[in-house]
Every structure is written in structure tokens, then in C-alpha cells.
GROMACS .gro file of C-alpha atoms in nm:
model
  186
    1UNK     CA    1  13.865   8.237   7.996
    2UNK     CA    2  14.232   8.347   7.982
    3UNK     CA    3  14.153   8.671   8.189
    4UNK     CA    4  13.941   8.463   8.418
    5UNK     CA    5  14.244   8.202   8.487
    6UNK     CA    6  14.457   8.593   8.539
    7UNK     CA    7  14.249   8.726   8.799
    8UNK     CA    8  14.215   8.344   8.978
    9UNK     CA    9  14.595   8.367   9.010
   10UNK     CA   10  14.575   8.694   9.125
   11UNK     CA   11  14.341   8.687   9.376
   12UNK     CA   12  14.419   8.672   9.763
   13UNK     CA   13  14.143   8.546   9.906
   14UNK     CA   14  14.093   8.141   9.874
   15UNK     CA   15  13.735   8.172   9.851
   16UNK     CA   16  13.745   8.440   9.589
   17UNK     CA   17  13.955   8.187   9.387
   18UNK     CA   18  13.717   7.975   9.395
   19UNK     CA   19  13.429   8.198   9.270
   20UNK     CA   20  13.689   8.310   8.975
   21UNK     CA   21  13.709   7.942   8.886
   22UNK     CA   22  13.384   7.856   8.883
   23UNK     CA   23  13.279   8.181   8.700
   24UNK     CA   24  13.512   8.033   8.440
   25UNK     CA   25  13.452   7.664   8.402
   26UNK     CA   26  13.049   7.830   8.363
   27UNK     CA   27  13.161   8.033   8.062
   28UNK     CA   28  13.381   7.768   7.957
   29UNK     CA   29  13.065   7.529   7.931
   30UNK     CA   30  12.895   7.760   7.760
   31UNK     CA   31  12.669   7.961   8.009
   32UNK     CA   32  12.666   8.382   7.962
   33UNK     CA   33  12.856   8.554   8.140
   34UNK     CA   34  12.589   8.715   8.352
   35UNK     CA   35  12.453   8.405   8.421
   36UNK     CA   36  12.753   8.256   8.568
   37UNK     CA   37  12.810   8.598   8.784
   38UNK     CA   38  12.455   8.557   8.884
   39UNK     CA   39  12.541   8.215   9.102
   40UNK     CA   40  12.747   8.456   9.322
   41UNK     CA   41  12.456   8.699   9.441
   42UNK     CA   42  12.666   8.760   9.735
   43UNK     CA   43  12.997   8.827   9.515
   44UNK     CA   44  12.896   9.035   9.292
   45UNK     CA   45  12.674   9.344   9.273
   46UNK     CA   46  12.311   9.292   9.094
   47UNK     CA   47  12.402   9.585   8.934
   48UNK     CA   48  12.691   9.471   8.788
   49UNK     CA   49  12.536   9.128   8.655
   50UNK     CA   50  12.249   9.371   8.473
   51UNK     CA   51  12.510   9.583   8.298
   52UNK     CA   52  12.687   9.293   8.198
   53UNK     CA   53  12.389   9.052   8.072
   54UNK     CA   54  12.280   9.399   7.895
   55UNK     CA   55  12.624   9.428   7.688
   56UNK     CA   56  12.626   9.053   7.602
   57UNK     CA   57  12.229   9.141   7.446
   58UNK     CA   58  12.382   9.425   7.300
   59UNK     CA   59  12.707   9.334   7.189
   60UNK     CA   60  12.880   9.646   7.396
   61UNK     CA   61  13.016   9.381   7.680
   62UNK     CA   62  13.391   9.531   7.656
   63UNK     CA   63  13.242   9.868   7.607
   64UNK     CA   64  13.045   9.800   7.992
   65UNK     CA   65  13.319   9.651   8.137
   66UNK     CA   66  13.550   9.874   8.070
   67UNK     CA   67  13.326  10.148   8.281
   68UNK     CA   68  13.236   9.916   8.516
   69UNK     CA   69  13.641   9.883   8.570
   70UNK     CA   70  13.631  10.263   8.591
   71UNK     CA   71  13.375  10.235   8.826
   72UNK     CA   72  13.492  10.012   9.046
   73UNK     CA   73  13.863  10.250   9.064
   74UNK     CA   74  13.635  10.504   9.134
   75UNK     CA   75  13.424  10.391   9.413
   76UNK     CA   76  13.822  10.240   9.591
   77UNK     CA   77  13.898  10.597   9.549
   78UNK     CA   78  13.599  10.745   9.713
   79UNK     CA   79  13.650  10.452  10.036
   80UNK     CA   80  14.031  10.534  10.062
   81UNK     CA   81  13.929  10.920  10.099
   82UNK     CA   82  13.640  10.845  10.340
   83UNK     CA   83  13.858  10.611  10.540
   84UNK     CA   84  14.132  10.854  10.544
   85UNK     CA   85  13.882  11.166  10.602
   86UNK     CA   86  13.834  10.925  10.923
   87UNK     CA   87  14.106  10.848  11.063
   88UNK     CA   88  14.187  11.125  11.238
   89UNK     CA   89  13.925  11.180  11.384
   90UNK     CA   90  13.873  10.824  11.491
   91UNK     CA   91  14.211  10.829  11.659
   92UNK     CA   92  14.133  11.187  11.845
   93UNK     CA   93  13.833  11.007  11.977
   94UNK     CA   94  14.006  10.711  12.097
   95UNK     CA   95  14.276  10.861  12.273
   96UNK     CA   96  14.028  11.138  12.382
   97UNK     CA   97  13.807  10.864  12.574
   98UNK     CA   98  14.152  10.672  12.680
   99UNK     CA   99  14.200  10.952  12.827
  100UNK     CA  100  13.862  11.038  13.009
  101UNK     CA  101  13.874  10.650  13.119
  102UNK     CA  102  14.258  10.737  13.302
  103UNK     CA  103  14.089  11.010  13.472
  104UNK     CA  104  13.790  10.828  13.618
  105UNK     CA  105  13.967  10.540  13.708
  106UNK     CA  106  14.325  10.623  13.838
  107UNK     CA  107  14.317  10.984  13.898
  108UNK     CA  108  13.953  11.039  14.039
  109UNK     CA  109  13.976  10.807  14.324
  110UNK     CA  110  14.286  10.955  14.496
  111UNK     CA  111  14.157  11.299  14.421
  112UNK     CA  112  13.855  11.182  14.593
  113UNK     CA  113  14.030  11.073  14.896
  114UNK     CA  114  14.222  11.401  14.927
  115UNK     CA  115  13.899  11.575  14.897
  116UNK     CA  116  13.667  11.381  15.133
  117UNK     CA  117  13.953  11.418  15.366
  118UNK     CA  118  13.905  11.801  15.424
  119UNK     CA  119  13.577  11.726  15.566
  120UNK     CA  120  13.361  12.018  15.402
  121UNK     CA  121  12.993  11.932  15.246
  122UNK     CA  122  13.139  11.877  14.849
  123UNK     CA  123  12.874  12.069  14.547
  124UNK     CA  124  12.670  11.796  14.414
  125UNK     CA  125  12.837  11.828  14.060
  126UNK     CA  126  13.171  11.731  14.272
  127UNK     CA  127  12.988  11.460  14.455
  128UNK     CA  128  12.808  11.314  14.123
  129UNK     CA  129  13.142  11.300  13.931
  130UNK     CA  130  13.317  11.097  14.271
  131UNK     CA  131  13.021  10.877  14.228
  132UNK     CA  132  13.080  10.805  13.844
  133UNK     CA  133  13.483  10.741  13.904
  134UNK     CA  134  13.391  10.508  14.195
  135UNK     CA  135  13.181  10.306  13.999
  136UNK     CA  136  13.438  10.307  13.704
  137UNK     CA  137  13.669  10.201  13.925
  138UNK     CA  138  13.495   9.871  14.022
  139UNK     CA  139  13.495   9.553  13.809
  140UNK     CA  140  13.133   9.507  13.747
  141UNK     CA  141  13.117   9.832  13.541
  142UNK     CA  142  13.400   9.699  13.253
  143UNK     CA  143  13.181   9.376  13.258
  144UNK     CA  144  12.876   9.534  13.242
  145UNK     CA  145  12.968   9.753  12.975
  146UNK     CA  146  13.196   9.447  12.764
  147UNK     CA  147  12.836   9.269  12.801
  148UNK     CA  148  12.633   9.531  12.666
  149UNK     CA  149  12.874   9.579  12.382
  150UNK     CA  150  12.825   9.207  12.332
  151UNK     CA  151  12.448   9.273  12.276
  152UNK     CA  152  12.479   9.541  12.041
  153UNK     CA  153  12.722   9.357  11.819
  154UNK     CA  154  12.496   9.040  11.853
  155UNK     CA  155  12.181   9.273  11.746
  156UNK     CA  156  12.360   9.470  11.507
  157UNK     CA  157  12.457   9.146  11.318
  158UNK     CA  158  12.122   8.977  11.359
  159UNK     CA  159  11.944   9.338  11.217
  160UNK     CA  160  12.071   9.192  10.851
  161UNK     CA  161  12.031   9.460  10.556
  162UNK     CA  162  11.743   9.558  10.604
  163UNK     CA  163  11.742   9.664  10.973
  164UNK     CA  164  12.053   9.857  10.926
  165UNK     CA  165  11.898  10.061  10.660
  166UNK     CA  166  11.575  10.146  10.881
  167UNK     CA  167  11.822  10.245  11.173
  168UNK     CA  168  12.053  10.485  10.884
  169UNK     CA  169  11.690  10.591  10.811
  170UNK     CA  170  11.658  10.710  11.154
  171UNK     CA  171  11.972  10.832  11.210
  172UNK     CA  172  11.909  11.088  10.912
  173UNK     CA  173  11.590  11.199  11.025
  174UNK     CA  174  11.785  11.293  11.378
  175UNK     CA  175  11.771  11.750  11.326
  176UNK     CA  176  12.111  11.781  11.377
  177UNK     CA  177  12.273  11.488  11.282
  178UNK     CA  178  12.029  11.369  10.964
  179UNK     CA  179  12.120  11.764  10.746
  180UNK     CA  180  12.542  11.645  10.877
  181UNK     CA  181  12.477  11.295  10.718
  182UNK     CA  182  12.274  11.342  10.436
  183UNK     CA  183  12.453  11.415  10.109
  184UNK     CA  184  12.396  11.787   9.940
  185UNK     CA  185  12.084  11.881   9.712
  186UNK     CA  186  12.259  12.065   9.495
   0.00000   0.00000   0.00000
């Protein structure tokens, strides 16, 4: 209960406190651990409350949660090399299509004016790329496309679990992208 009442006061998050103290006052009336983790299926992993109800059966509960604490360092190290792995490019991207959008949208159009100005028949692939800047440069394009974003993001959070696993299923059956994605066989 003491390490319970530790972790409460450590914790950030109001509505993790919360969970911590009502994790506790469960123990402290005499519910298992694992049963008092299990109220919190959204808190805490199913995994987690197995390994746990399995050391209080077995009597090995510091035993599992000490390698669950290993665990758990482990997996924040793998995310805080991903996430750094990712940053980089993320921000090459960004200012990659900050810059594309500069082009279209400031540049383009008075290049366009200096070059329908000379009056000769432009290649299409000239002409097609005028077109795109033009429209670019207009507001219903940055509402159209803040309004399909809107979409996705509403989809995307309707999908739930299981939709976003059937679409990472997809994605990894994708030739190129699916062997990128998928971790080694080795």
C-alpha cells in the first residue's frame, strides 16, 4: 500500500492518481492485486494483469514485477529510439513540403505571368504544373484539403483498434512498403 501511496504522489497525470488510489484502497480492502488492476482494462495492459495474478498464485509476485519493471524500461527505451530514429526525417519532410507549398503558391504564379507573357505555346508538363500552382493559390484548395484532413482524422478515430490493425494489415501486404515495415525473419 505504501508503494501504491509513492507512485500516487508521483504521478502527473490527475486521472492516473486516481487509478493509483483506487488500485490501493482495492488491495487495502482486501481484493488481489490483479483483480484491482483488472478494473482499469484501459490502464493497464491484459498482459500485465496475467503476469501479475500468475505470481500472486505462485508466490513469485516480486520476482514478475521486477521484470515487468524491466520491461516496461525496456519498451521506453525502444519508443525514445523509434521517436528519435524519426525525427529527422519527419522534420526533412516537413520543411521539404513547406517548401514545395512556397513554390506553388508564391513563386509559381509570378513565374507564370513572366512566362505566359512571352506568348509561345508552353509543353504541357509546363502548362500542367501552372495549372496545379493556380489552383494552390486559390482559397478553396487549403479548405478543401483542411476538410478532407478533417475526414480522415474523424475516420481514423472512429476505425477503433480493430480497424487500424486491418489497415497496418494492408499496409504490410503493400510489395514495397509491407518487406520495409515488417520486422526481420531472422
Amino acid at each position: 500500500l505504501r508503494s501504491f501511496h509513492i507512485l500516487r504522489d508521483q504521478a502527473k497525470h490527475p486521472g492516473f492518481r486516481a487509478v493509483l488510489e483506487d488500485v490501493a484502497e482495492q488491495v487495502r480492502q482486501g481484493q488481489t492485486l490483479s483483480s484491482a488492476l483488472a478494473r482499469f482494462p484501459g490502464v493497464f495492459s491484459p498482459l500485465y494483469i496475467n503476469l501479475i495474478h500468475s505470481g500472486e498464485v505462485s508466490g513469485a509476485l516480486d520476482a514478475i514485477l521486477d521484470r515487468l519493471a524491466q520491461q516496461a524500461e525496456q519498451d521506453e527505451l525502444m519508443r525514445a529510439k523509434v521517436r528519435a530514429a524519426f525525427t529527422y526525417p519527419a522534420f526533412v519532410g516537413l520543411v521539404g513540403c513547406g517548401t514545395v507549398v512556397f513554390m506553388m503558391t508564391f513563386v509559381m504564379p509570378r513565374l507564370s505571368r513572366l512566362l505566359l507573357g512571352l506568348g509561345d505555346r508552353l509543353p504541357w508538363p509546363t502548362r500542367m504544373l501552372l495549372a496545379i500552382a493556380e489552383a494552390m493559390s486559390g482559397p478553396w484548395f487549403w479548405a478543401g484539403l483542411a476538410g478532407a484532413g478533417l475526414a480522415l482524422a474523424l475516420l481514423w478515430k472512429q476505425l477503433g483498434t480493430r480497424g487500424r490493425l486491418a489497415i497496418a494489415r494492408l499496409i504490410l501486404r503493400v510489395p514495397l512498403a509491407g518487406g520495409a515495415l515488417s520486422p526481420s525473419r531472422t
